[in-house]
mmCIF file of N, CA and C in Angstrom:
data_model
loop_
_atom_site.group_PDB
_atom_site.id
_atom_site.type_symbol
_atom_site.label_atom_id
_atom_site.label_comp_id
_atom_site.label_asym_id
_atom_site.label_seq_id
_atom_site.Cartn_x
_atom_site.Cartn_y
_atom_site.Cartn_z
ATOM 1 N N UNK A 245 1.534 -1.590 0.383
ATOM 2 C CA UNK A 245 -0.433 -0.188 -0.268
ATOM 3 C C UNK A 245 1.066 1.212 0.217
ATOM 4 N N UNK A 246 0.211 2.196 -0.660
ATOM 5 C CA UNK A 246 1.342 3.721 -0.456
ATOM 6 C C UNK A 246 1.669 4.007 0.185
ATOM 7 N N UNK A 247 2.239 4.629 0.433
ATOM 8 C CA UNK A 247 1.972 6.299 2.123
ATOM 9 C C UNK A 247 0.462 6.720 1.101
ATOM 10 N N UNK A 248 0.294 7.157 0.266
ATOM 11 C CA UNK A 248 -0.789 8.330 -0.388
ATOM 12 C C UNK A 248 -1.792 7.263 -0.391
ATOM 13 N N UNK A 249 -1.640 6.413 -0.110
ATOM 14 C CA UNK A 249 -3.248 5.522 -0.312
ATOM 15 C C UNK A 249 -3.403 4.981 1.537
ATOM 16 N N UNK A 250 -2.316 5.278 2.001
ATOM 17 C CA UNK A 250 -2.149 5.185 3.619
ATOM 18 C C UNK A 250 -2.736 6.461 4.877
ATOM 19 N N UNK A 251 -2.235 7.649 3.880
ATOM 20 C CA UNK A 251 -2.593 8.745 4.744
ATOM 21 C C UNK A 251 -4.465 9.213 4.093
ATOM 22 N N UNK A 252 -4.763 8.065 2.772
ATOM 23 C CA UNK A 252 -5.893 8.801 2.323
ATOM 24 C C UNK A 252 -6.816 8.076 3.054
ATOM 25 N N UNK A 253 -6.971 6.404 3.922
ATOM 26 C CA UNK A 253 -6.860 5.793 4.831
ATOM 27 C C UNK A 253 -7.111 6.458 6.114
ATOM 28 N N UNK A 254 -6.178 7.447 6.130
ATOM 29 C CA UNK A 254 -6.649 7.863 7.858
ATOM 30 C C UNK A 254 -7.275 8.736 7.872
ATOM 31 N N UNK A 255 -7.195 9.634 6.579
ATOM 32 C CA UNK A 255 -7.618 10.859 6.696
ATOM 33 C C UNK A 255 -9.637 10.495 6.347
ATOM 34 N N UNK A 256 -9.742 9.372 5.613
ATOM 35 C CA UNK A 256 -11.796 8.588 5.694
ATOM 36 C C UNK A 256 -11.445 8.240 7.156
ATOM 37 N N UNK A 257 -10.583 7.332 7.949
ATOM 38 C CA UNK A 257 -11.078 6.083 8.768
ATOM 39 C C UNK A 257 -11.671 7.631 10.558
ATOM 40 N N UNK A 258 -10.176 8.806 10.391
ATOM 41 C CA UNK A 258 -10.961 9.803 11.357
ATOM 42 C C UNK A 258 -12.287 10.292 10.708
ATOM 43 N N UNK A 259 -12.357 10.569 9.395
ATOM 44 C CA UNK A 259 -14.088 11.348 9.953
ATOM 45 C C UNK A 259 -14.682 10.323 9.824
ATOM 46 N N UNK A 260 -14.567 9.176 9.554
ATOM 47 C CA UNK A 260 -16.053 7.908 9.875
ATOM 48 C C UNK A 260 -15.803 8.166 11.549
ATOM 49 N N UNK A 261 -13.917 7.327 12.198
ATOM 50 C CA UNK A 261 -14.499 7.095 13.608
ATOM 51 C C UNK A 261 -14.431 8.080 14.102
ATOM 52 N N UNK A 262 -14.148 9.071 13.832
ATOM 53 C CA UNK A 262 -14.941 10.642 14.693
ATOM 54 C C UNK A 262 -16.554 10.692 14.886
ATOM 55 N N UNK A 263 -17.245 10.338 13.994
ATOM 56 C CA UNK A 263 -18.766 10.643 14.044
ATOM 57 C C UNK A 263 -19.659 8.980 14.475
ATOM 58 N N UNK A 264 -18.820 8.361 14.315
ATOM 59 C CA UNK A 264 -18.534 6.585 15.596
ATOM 60 C C UNK A 264 -18.552 6.576 17.748
ATOM 61 N N UNK A 265 -17.396 8.165 17.517
ATOM 62 C CA UNK A 265 -16.707 7.974 18.309
ATOM 63 C C UNK A 265 -15.896 6.800 18.776
ATOM 64 N N UNK A 266 -15.119 5.999 18.376
ATOM 65 C CA UNK A 266 -14.449 5.121 17.917
ATOM 66 C C UNK A 266 -12.400 5.757 17.856
ATOM 67 N N UNK A 267 -12.075 4.852 18.652
ATOM 68 C CA UNK A 267 -10.585 5.264 19.067
ATOM 69 C C UNK A 267 -10.075 4.424 18.983
ATOM 70 N N UNK A 268 -8.279 3.323 19.396
ATOM 71 C CA UNK A 268 -7.948 3.112 18.821
ATOM 72 C C UNK A 268 -6.957 2.754 18.165
ATOM 73 N N UNK A 269 -5.878 1.813 17.766
ATOM 74 C CA UNK A 269 -4.386 1.674 17.217
ATOM 75 C C UNK A 269 -4.686 0.447 16.394
ATOM 76 N N UNK A 270 -4.394 1.455 15.306
ATOM 77 C CA UNK A 270 -3.693 0.422 13.315
ATOM 78 C C UNK A 270 -2.222 0.618 13.733
ATOM 79 N N UNK A 271 -2.136 -0.455 13.152
ATOM 80 C CA UNK A 271 -0.903 -0.660 12.735
ATOM 81 C C UNK A 271 -0.168 -1.484 11.437
ATOM 82 N N UNK A 272 0.528 -1.358 10.637
ATOM 83 C CA UNK A 272 0.177 -1.595 9.184
ATOM 84 C C UNK A 272 1.690 -1.296 8.945
ATOM 85 N N UNK A 273 2.533 -3.406 9.028
ATOM 86 C CA UNK A 273 3.337 -3.171 8.270
ATOM 87 C C UNK A 273 3.695 -3.660 6.780
ATOM 88 N N UNK A 274 4.720 -3.725 5.923
ATOM 89 C CA UNK A 274 5.061 -4.619 4.648
ATOM 90 C C UNK A 274 6.495 -4.656 4.622
ATOM 91 N N UNK A 275 6.528 -6.052 3.882
ATOM 92 C CA UNK A 275 7.803 -6.483 3.687
ATOM 93 C C UNK A 275 7.478 -7.972 2.797
ATOM 94 N N UNK A 276 8.875 -8.362 2.853
ATOM 95 C CA UNK A 276 8.886 -9.558 1.549
ATOM 96 C C UNK A 276 8.044 -10.628 2.012
ATOM 97 N N UNK A 277 7.300 -11.078 1.428
ATOM 98 C CA UNK A 277 6.679 -12.375 1.664
ATOM 99 C C UNK A 277 7.009 -13.113 0.538
ATOM 100 N N UNK A 278 7.248 -14.350 0.659
ATOM 101 C CA UNK A 278 7.844 -16.195 0.060
ATOM 102 C C UNK A 278 8.980 -14.381 -1.353
ATOM 103 N N UNK A 279 7.650 -14.638 -2.689
ATOM 104 C CA UNK A 279 8.441 -13.675 -3.298
ATOM 105 C C UNK A 279 7.904 -12.473 -3.609
ATOM 106 N N UNK A 280 6.861 -12.025 -3.154
ATOM 107 C CA UNK A 280 6.913 -11.077 -3.207
ATOM 108 C C UNK A 280 6.140 -9.512 -1.783
ATOM 109 N N UNK A 281 6.520 -8.164 -2.054
ATOM 110 C CA UNK A 281 5.947 -7.029 -1.624
ATOM 111 C C UNK A 281 4.309 -7.627 -0.994
ATOM 112 N N UNK A 282 4.090 -7.610 1.034
ATOM 113 C CA UNK A 282 2.694 -7.954 0.901
ATOM 114 C C UNK A 282 2.947 -6.986 2.619
ATOM 115 N N UNK A 283 1.444 -6.101 2.151
ATOM 116 C CA UNK A 283 0.535 -5.392 4.069
ATOM 117 C C UNK A 283 0.138 -6.468 4.782
ATOM 118 N N UNK A 284 0.182 -6.023 6.024
ATOM 119 C CA UNK A 284 -0.536 -6.809 7.374
ATOM 120 C C UNK A 284 -0.515 -6.037 8.422
ATOM 121 N N UNK A 285 -1.971 -5.525 8.986
ATOM 122 C CA UNK A 285 -2.284 -5.207 9.783
ATOM 123 C C UNK A 285 -2.401 -5.521 10.875
ATOM 124 N N UNK A 286 -2.925 -4.719 12.022
ATOM 125 C CA UNK A 286 -3.335 -5.236 13.295
ATOM 126 C C UNK A 286 -3.725 -4.039 13.505
ATOM 127 N N UNK A 287 -5.315 -4.549 14.196
ATOM 128 C CA UNK A 287 -5.696 -3.015 15.159
ATOM 129 C C UNK A 287 -6.756 -3.255 15.957
ATOM 130 N N UNK A 288 -6.633 -2.453 16.830
ATOM 131 C CA UNK A 288 -7.439 -2.384 18.298
ATOM 132 C C UNK A 288 -8.277 -1.255 17.883
ATOM 133 N N UNK A 289 -10.004 -1.160 18.479
ATOM 134 C CA UNK A 289 -11.490 -0.585 18.707
ATOM 135 C C UNK A 289 -10.601 -0.596 19.092
ATOM 136 N N UNK A 290 -12.112 0.820 19.849
ATOM 137 C CA UNK A 290 -13.047 1.018 21.316
ATOM 138 C C UNK A 290 -13.436 1.862 20.959
ATOM 139 N N UNK A 291 -14.625 2.099 22.094
ATOM 140 C CA UNK A 291 -15.435 2.470 21.717
ATOM 141 C C UNK A 291 -16.933 2.215 22.299
ATOM 142 N N UNK A 292 -18.086 2.430 22.353
ATOM 143 C CA UNK A 292 -19.404 1.975 22.120
ATOM 144 C C UNK A 292 -19.813 0.497 21.140
ATOM 145 N N UNK A 293 -20.092 -0.232 22.209
ATOM 146 C CA UNK A 293 -20.161 -1.917 22.066
ATOM 147 C C UNK A 293 -20.905 -2.339 20.694
ATOM 148 N N UNK A 294 -21.617 -1.218 20.484
ATOM 149 C CA UNK A 294 -22.308 -1.533 18.727
ATOM 150 C C UNK A 294 -21.348 -0.849 18.346
ATOM 151 N N UNK A 295 -21.266 0.850 18.401
ATOM 152 C CA UNK A 295 -20.002 2.132 16.934
ATOM 153 C C UNK A 295 -19.498 0.182 16.604
ATOM 154 N N UNK A 296 -18.224 -0.180 17.666
ATOM 155 C CA UNK A 296 -17.237 -1.257 17.162
ATOM 156 C C UNK A 296 -17.113 -2.320 16.784
ATOM 157 N N UNK A 297 -19.036 -2.822 17.237
ATOM 158 C CA UNK A 297 -19.454 -4.483 16.141
ATOM 159 C C UNK A 297 -19.807 -3.382 14.859
ATOM 160 N N UNK A 298 -20.753 -2.321 14.998
ATOM 161 C CA UNK A 298 -20.446 -1.581 13.311
ATOM 162 C C UNK A 298 -19.723 -1.869 12.547
ATOM 163 N N UNK A 299 -18.643 -1.132 12.877
ATOM 164 C CA UNK A 299 -17.243 -1.080 12.324
ATOM 165 C C UNK A 299 -16.958 -2.745 11.984
ATOM 166 N N UNK A 300 -16.367 -3.640 13.013
ATOM 167 C CA UNK A 300 -15.562 -4.199 12.614
ATOM 168 C C UNK A 300 -17.087 -5.026 11.535
ATOM 169 N N UNK A 301 -18.044 -5.299 11.420
ATOM 170 C CA UNK A 301 -18.052 -6.079 10.094
ATOM 171 C C UNK A 301 -18.192 -4.929 8.962
ATOM 172 N N UNK A 302 -17.998 -3.493 9.073
ATOM 173 C CA UNK A 302 -17.970 -2.426 7.915
ATOM 174 C C UNK A 302 -16.878 -3.279 8.033
ATOM 175 N N UNK A 303 -15.145 -3.748 8.108
ATOM 176 C CA UNK A 303 -14.777 -4.076 7.980
ATOM 177 C C UNK A 303 -13.671 -5.557 6.747
ATOM 178 N N UNK A 304 -14.893 -6.060 8.058
ATOM 179 C CA UNK A 304 -15.337 -7.767 7.832
ATOM 180 C C UNK A 304 -15.675 -8.440 6.592
ATOM 181 N N UNK A 305 -16.965 -7.298 5.710
ATOM 182 C CA UNK A 305 -17.191 -6.997 5.063
ATOM 183 C C UNK A 305 -16.854 -6.255 3.313
ATOM 184 N N UNK A 306 -15.703 -6.033 3.843
ATOM 185 C CA UNK A 306 -14.834 -5.177 2.847
ATOM 186 C C UNK A 306 -14.081 -6.510 1.982
ATOM 187 N N UNK A 307 -14.095 -5.746 0.365
ATOM 188 C CA UNK A 307 -13.574 -6.703 -0.296
ATOM 189 C C UNK A 307 -11.526 -6.147 -0.193
ATOM 190 N N UNK A 308 -11.141 -5.257 0.742
ATOM 191 C CA UNK A 308 -9.505 -4.845 0.655
ATOM 192 C C UNK A 308 -9.183 -5.916 1.508
ATOM 193 N N UNK A 309 -10.665 -6.883 2.478
ATOM 194 C CA UNK A 309 -9.794 -7.368 3.184
ATOM 195 C C UNK A 309 -9.736 -8.898 3.169
ATOM 196 N N UNK A 310 -8.336 -9.183 3.640
ATOM 197 C CA UNK A 310 -8.492 -11.082 3.730
ATOM 198 C C UNK A 310 -7.924 -11.742 4.464
ATOM 199 N N UNK A 311 -8.213 -12.902 4.851
ATOM 200 C CA UNK A 311 -7.342 -13.559 6.341
ATOM 201 C C UNK A 311 -8.167 -12.516 7.595
ATOM 202 N N UNK A 312 -8.683 -12.255 7.952
ATOM 203 C CA UNK A 312 -9.414 -11.436 8.841
ATOM 204 C C UNK A 312 -8.419 -12.113 10.278
ATOM 205 N N UNK A 313 -8.268 -12.261 10.930
ATOM 206 C CA UNK A 313 -8.757 -13.137 12.494
ATOM 207 C C UNK A 313 -8.936 -12.131 13.524
ATOM 208 N N UNK A 314 -10.260 -12.481 14.659
ATOM 209 C CA UNK A 314 -11.089 -11.530 15.974
ATOM 210 C C UNK A 314 -9.748 -12.436 16.838
ATOM 211 N N UNK A 315 -8.885 -11.815 17.313
ATOM 212 C CA UNK A 315 -8.212 -11.974 18.403
ATOM 213 C C UNK A 315 -9.236 -11.721 19.406
ATOM 214 N N UNK A 316 -9.329 -11.436 20.098
ATOM 215 C CA UNK A 316 -10.077 -10.381 21.159
ATOM 216 C C UNK A 316 -11.237 -9.693 21.400
ATOM 217 N N UNK A 317 -12.711 -9.927 22.413
ATOM 218 C CA UNK A 317 -13.282 -8.605 22.273
ATOM 219 C C UNK A 317 -13.932 -8.288 23.924
ATOM 220 N N UNK A 318 -14.135 -7.855 24.778
ATOM 221 C CA UNK A 318 -13.678 -7.408 25.818
ATOM 222 C C UNK A 318 -14.595 -5.817 26.327
ATOM 223 N N UNK A 319 -14.567 -5.604 28.013
ATOM 224 C CA UNK A 319 -15.244 -4.494 27.493
ATOM 225 C C UNK A 319 -14.463 -3.618 29.046
ATOM 226 N N UNK A 320 -14.417 -1.759 29.017
ATOM 227 C CA UNK A 320 -13.051 -1.593 29.584
ATOM 228 C C UNK A 320 -14.088 -0.904 30.068
ATOM 229 N N UNK A 321 -13.605 0.103 31.172
ATOM 230 C CA UNK A 321 -14.553 0.831 31.809
ATOM 231 C C UNK A 321 -13.014 2.116 31.772
ATOM 232 N N UNK A 322 -12.471 2.671 30.479
ATOM 233 C CA UNK A 322 -11.965 3.649 30.295
ATOM 234 C C UNK A 322 -11.399 3.233 29.602
ATOM 235 N N UNK A 323 -10.418 4.399 28.410
ATOM 236 C CA UNK A 323 -10.467 3.546 26.591
ATOM 237 C C UNK A 323 -8.763 4.251 26.805
ATOM 238 N N UNK A 324 -8.364 2.806 26.515
ATOM 239 C CA UNK A 324 -6.446 2.517 26.309
ATOM 240 C C UNK A 324 -6.280 3.501 25.430
ATOM 241 N N UNK A 325 -6.475 3.817 24.311
ATOM 242 C CA UNK A 325 -5.371 5.379 23.815
ATOM 243 C C UNK A 325 -6.769 6.662 23.500
ATOM 244 N N UNK A 326 -7.225 7.068 23.905
ATOM 245 C CA UNK A 326 -8.086 7.926 23.768
ATOM 246 C C UNK A 326 -8.156 9.315 22.795
ATOM 247 N N UNK A 327 -6.409 9.475 23.058
ATOM 248 C CA UNK A 327 -6.156 10.979 22.025
ATOM 249 C C UNK A 327 -4.879 10.463 21.421
ATOM 250 N N UNK A 328 -4.724 8.955 21.204
ATOM 251 C CA UNK A 328 -3.112 8.684 20.535
ATOM 252 C C UNK A 328 -3.252 9.661 18.783
ATOM 253 N N UNK A 329 -2.723 9.813 17.733
ATOM 254 C CA UNK A 329 -3.215 10.401 16.401
ATOM 255 C C UNK A 329 -3.061 9.528 15.733
ATOM 256 N N UNK A 330 -1.125 9.865 15.528
ATOM 257 C CA UNK A 330 -1.286 8.854 14.294
ATOM 258 C C UNK A 330 0.686 8.735 14.225
ATOM 259 N N UNK A 331 1.085 7.855 14.041
ATOM 260 C CA UNK A 331 2.123 7.390 14.096
ATOM 261 C C UNK A 331 2.263 7.281 12.174
ATOM 262 N N UNK A 332 3.496 7.222 11.481
ATOM 263 C CA UNK A 332 4.080 6.914 10.515
ATOM 264 C C UNK A 332 5.177 7.355 10.274
ATOM 265 N N UNK A 333 6.174 5.620 9.892
ATOM 266 C CA UNK A 333 7.058 6.073 9.751
ATOM 267 C C UNK A 333 7.359 6.208 7.961
ATOM 268 N N UNK A 334 7.438 7.163 7.635
ATOM 269 C CA UNK A 334 8.421 7.564 5.902
ATOM 270 C C UNK A 334 9.399 7.820 5.719
ATOM 271 N N UNK A 335 10.674 8.264 4.308
ATOM 272 C CA UNK A 335 11.734 8.536 4.353
ATOM 273 C C UNK A 335 10.973 9.694 3.613
ATOM 274 N N UNK A 336 9.820 10.114 3.283
ATOM 275 C CA UNK A 336 9.997 11.151 3.042
ATOM 276 C C UNK A 336 9.794 12.400 4.426
ATOM 277 N N UNK A 337 10.671 12.797 4.355
ATOM 278 C CA UNK A 337 10.563 13.566 5.831
ATOM 279 C C UNK A 337 9.703 14.917 5.934
ATOM 280 N N UNK A 338 9.277 15.073 4.342
ATOM 281 C CA UNK A 338 8.359 16.295 4.778
ATOM 282 C C UNK A 338 6.806 16.323 4.437
ATOM 283 N N UNK A 339 6.710 14.605 4.284
ATOM 284 C CA UNK A 339 5.259 14.511 4.328
ATOM 285 C C UNK A 339 5.730 13.605 6.239
ATOM 286 N N UNK A 340 6.470 13.270 6.755
ATOM 287 C CA UNK A 340 5.924 13.443 8.077
ATOM 288 C C UNK A 340 5.761 14.446 8.953
ATOM 289 N N UNK A 341 6.683 15.485 8.401
ATOM 290 C CA UNK A 341 6.275 16.928 9.145
ATOM 291 C C UNK A 341 4.875 16.887 8.935
ATOM 292 N N UNK A 342 3.772 16.902 8.355
ATOM 293 C CA UNK A 342 2.681 17.407 7.623
ATOM 294 C C UNK A 342 1.627 16.558 8.378
ATOM 295 N N UNK A 343 1.839 15.687 8.920
ATOM 296 C CA UNK A 343 0.731 14.772 9.318
ATOM 297 C C UNK A 343 0.308 15.346 10.902
ATOM 298 N N UNK A 344 -0.833 14.675 11.500
ATOM 299 C CA UNK A 344 -0.340 15.537 12.568
ATOM 300 C C UNK A 344 -0.595 14.538 13.302
ATOM 301 N N UNK A 345 0.221 15.162 15.147
ATOM 302 C CA UNK A 345 0.483 14.144 15.441
ATOM 303 C C UNK A 345 1.769 12.496 15.157
ATOM 304 N N UNK A 346 2.561 12.805 14.616
ATOM 305 C CA UNK A 346 3.125 11.909 13.747
ATOM 306 C C UNK A 346 3.687 11.961 14.713
ATOM 307 N N UNK A 347 4.276 9.935 15.075
ATOM 308 C CA UNK A 347 4.371 9.567 16.141
ATOM 309 C C UNK A 347 6.277 8.467 15.449
ATOM 310 N N UNK A 348 7.132 8.651 15.899
ATOM 311 C CA UNK A 348 8.169 7.792 15.304
ATOM 312 C C UNK A 348 8.104 6.497 15.756
ATOM 313 N N UNK A 349 7.359 5.619 15.489
ATOM 314 C CA UNK A 349 7.208 4.011 15.678
ATOM 315 C C UNK A 349 8.343 3.579 16.178
ATOM 316 N N UNK A 350 9.407 3.521 16.441
ATOM 317 C CA UNK A 350 10.000 3.410 16.690
ATOM 318 C C UNK A 350 11.115 3.448 18.123
ATOM 319 N N UNK A 351 11.133 4.692 18.176
ATOM 320 C CA UNK A 351 10.480 5.444 18.924
ATOM 321 C C UNK A 351 9.626 5.371 20.427
ATOM 322 N N UNK A 352 8.502 4.855 20.042
ATOM 323 C CA UNK A 352 7.637 4.421 20.572
ATOM 324 C C UNK A 352 7.847 3.018 20.623
ATOM 325 N N UNK A 353 8.279 1.788 20.274
ATOM 326 C CA UNK A 353 8.411 0.220 20.924
ATOM 327 C C UNK A 353 9.747 0.629 21.165
ATOM 328 N N UNK A 354 10.289 0.806 21.337
ATOM 329 C CA UNK A 354 11.723 0.973 21.748
ATOM 330 C C UNK A 354 12.039 1.632 23.102
ATOM 331 N N UNK A 355 10.476 2.611 23.458
ATOM 332 C CA UNK A 355 11.085 2.607 24.476
ATOM 333 C C UNK A 355 10.360 1.676 25.352
ATOM 334 N N UNK A 356 11.393 1.462 26.944
ATOM 335 C CA UNK A 356 10.538 0.697 28.746
ATOM 336 C C UNK A 356 9.721 1.225 29.065
ATOM 337 N N UNK A 357 9.427 2.901 28.922
ATOM 338 C CA UNK A 357 8.076 2.833 29.897
ATOM 339 C C UNK A 357 6.976 3.659 29.468
ATOM 340 N N UNK A 358 5.970 2.862 29.565
ATOM 341 C CA UNK A 358 5.106 3.184 28.504
ATOM 342 C C UNK A 358 3.994 3.485 29.986
ATOM 343 N N UNK A 359 2.614 3.939 29.836
ATOM 344 C CA UNK A 359 2.008 4.454 30.300
ATOM 345 C C UNK A 359 1.016 2.731 30.751
ATOM 346 N N UNK A 360 1.536 2.927 32.602
ATOM 347 C CA UNK A 360 1.486 1.338 32.640
ATOM 348 C C UNK A 360 -0.418 0.671 32.702
ATOM 349 N N UNK A 361 -1.051 0.969 31.590
ATOM 350 C CA UNK A 361 -2.265 0.922 31.641
ATOM 351 C C UNK A 361 -2.387 -0.142 30.513
ATOM 352 N N UNK A 362 -1.906 0.416 29.153
ATOM 353 C CA UNK A 362 -1.971 -0.114 27.787
ATOM 354 C C UNK A 362 -0.505 -0.859 27.753
ATOM 355 N N UNK A 363 0.382 -1.461 29.070
ATOM 356 C CA UNK A 363 1.294 -1.610 28.284
ATOM 357 C C UNK A 363 1.254 -2.662 27.765
ATOM 358 N N UNK A 364 0.916 -3.425 28.158
ATOM 359 C CA UNK A 364 0.413 -5.184 27.695
ATOM 360 C C UNK A 364 -0.454 -4.697 26.522
ATOM 361 N N UNK A 365 -1.041 -4.647 26.089
ATOM 362 C CA UNK A 365 -1.602 -4.539 24.499
ATOM 363 C C UNK A 365 -0.031 -3.635 23.650
ATOM 364 N N UNK A 366 0.387 -2.952 23.937
ATOM 365 C CA UNK A 366 2.021 -2.009 23.364
ATOM 366 C C UNK A 366 2.554 -3.424 23.054
ATOM 367 N N UNK A 367 2.955 -4.538 23.929
ATOM 368 C CA UNK A 367 3.637 -4.784 24.109
ATOM 369 C C UNK A 367 3.101 -6.092 22.660
ATOM 370 N N UNK A 368 2.202 -6.670 23.295
ATOM 371 C CA UNK A 368 1.573 -7.329 21.486
ATOM 372 C C UNK A 368 1.341 -6.348 20.321
ATOM 373 N N UNK A 369 1.215 -5.456 19.665
ATOM 374 C CA UNK A 369 1.954 -4.893 18.478
ATOM 375 C C UNK A 369 2.345 -4.540 18.420
ATOM 376 N N UNK A 370 3.655 -4.506 19.839
ATOM 377 C CA UNK A 370 5.148 -4.505 19.418
ATOM 378 C C UNK A 370 5.505 -6.325 19.143
ATOM 379 N N UNK A 371 5.094 -7.004 19.378
ATOM 380 C CA UNK A 371 5.550 -8.289 18.775
ATOM 381 C C UNK A 371 4.691 -8.099 17.281
ATOM 382 N N UNK A 372 4.015 -8.422 16.810
ATOM 383 C CA UNK A 372 4.119 -7.602 15.421
ATOM 384 C C UNK A 372 4.638 -7.064 14.502
ATOM 385 N N UNK A 373 4.943 -6.324 15.544
ATOM 386 C CA UNK A 373 6.106 -5.289 15.376
ATOM 387 C C UNK A 373 7.249 -6.188 14.412
ATOM 388 N N UNK A 374 8.198 -6.463 15.905
ATOM 389 C CA UNK A 374 8.895 -7.240 15.180
ATOM 390 C C UNK A 374 8.665 -8.655 14.790
ATOM 391 N N UNK A 375 7.945 -9.054 15.480
ATOM 392 C CA UNK A 375 7.236 -10.922 14.269
ATOM 393 C C UNK A 375 8.058 -10.076 12.425
ATOM 394 N N UNK A 376 7.600 -8.842 11.752
ATOM 395 C CA UNK A 376 7.006 -8.340 10.762
ATOM 396 C C UNK A 376 8.277 -8.450 10.031
ATOM 397 N N UNK A 377 9.297 -8.076 11.210
ATOM 398 C CA UNK A 377 9.784 -6.432 10.179
ATOM 399 C C UNK A 377 11.602 -7.206 9.574
ATOM 400 N N UNK A 378 11.015 -7.171 8.310
ATOM 401 C CA UNK A 378 12.092 -8.294 7.310
ATOM 402 C C UNK A 378 12.890 -7.043 6.222
ATOM 403 N N UNK A 379 14.463 -6.620 7.048
ATOM 404 C CA UNK A 379 15.638 -6.362 6.392
ATOM 405 C C UNK A 379 15.394 -5.126 6.448
ATOM 406 N N UNK A 380 16.209 -4.761 5.577
ATOM 407 C CA UNK A 380 15.380 -2.736 5.055
ATOM 408 C C UNK A 380 14.529 -2.797 4.118
ATOM 409 N N UNK A 381 13.486 -3.835 4.126
ATOM 410 C CA UNK A 381 12.910 -3.171 3.272
ATOM 411 C C UNK A 381 10.861 -3.242 3.592
ATOM 412 N N UNK A 382 10.748 -3.461 5.217
ATOM 413 C CA UNK A 382 9.760 -3.588 5.524
ATOM 414 C C UNK A 382 9.696 -1.606 5.768
ATOM 415 N N UNK A 383 7.859 -1.488 5.298
ATOM 416 C CA UNK A 383 7.717 0.017 6.096
ATOM 417 C C UNK A 383 6.691 -0.432 6.996
ATOM 418 N N UNK A 384 6.471 0.926 8.661
ATOM 419 C CA UNK A 384 6.343 0.412 9.373
ATOM 420 C C UNK A 384 4.724 1.468 9.675
ATOM 421 N N UNK A 385 3.614 1.574 9.709
ATOM 422 C CA UNK A 385 2.814 2.744 9.628
ATOM 423 C C UNK A 385 2.465 2.105 10.970
ATOM 424 N N UNK A 386 2.132 3.368 11.660
ATOM 425 C CA UNK A 386 1.554 3.262 13.114
ATOM 426 C C UNK A 386 0.293 4.715 13.194
ATOM 427 N N UNK A 387 -1.320 3.775 13.040
ATOM 428 C CA UNK A 387 -2.654 5.363 13.707
ATOM 429 C C UNK A 387 -3.021 4.504 13.950
ATOM 430 N N UNK A 388 -3.549 5.764 15.258
ATOM 431 C CA UNK A 388 -4.908 5.732 16.751
ATOM 432 C C UNK A 388 -5.841 6.534 15.063
ATOM 433 N N UNK A 389 -6.820 5.357 16.356
ATOM 434 C CA UNK A 389 -8.103 6.241 15.653
ATOM 435 C C UNK A 389 -8.885 7.594 16.464
ATOM 436 N N UNK A 390 -8.622 8.079 16.070
ATOM 437 C CA UNK A 390 -9.241 10.108 17.293
ATOM 438 C C UNK A 390 -10.462 10.027 16.217
#
C-alpha cells in the first residue's frame, strides 16, 4: 500500500471514526513474503459496543481485506488510546512533518516505560512489529483512531 493510500485511509478513517466516537490503534507493516511484497494490519478498536461491532462488520465485509482474524473482544471502563493521533514511518521527511500528531514507531516501541494501563497492549503490537520486520524492506505505519 502506498503512503498516499495510507494517508487517504487515515483521513477517511478519522472522519468516520470521529462520527462513531471510535478510537484505538492501527499498525500497518509491509515486507517481503516469499516472492512478493505484502502488507499486514493489526488493529484495536475502542468505543461503544454497538459502534465497534458495526465498524468491525464493515471492515470484515470490505473486499480489500482478507484473512481477518478476531483475536479478542471485551469491555473496559476506560479507553486505552483515547488521544493517540498518528505515527507513520516514512523516508519522506516532509510527509512526516505534515501529518498531525506524527510519532516515530521506533521511538514508541523502543521505549521501555509506557503508561501502565496499555503496556500489555503495546507489547502485543510491538511483537507484531518485531515479527514482521524484514531487513531494510519493511515499512511501518502506526495510526490511531481519534
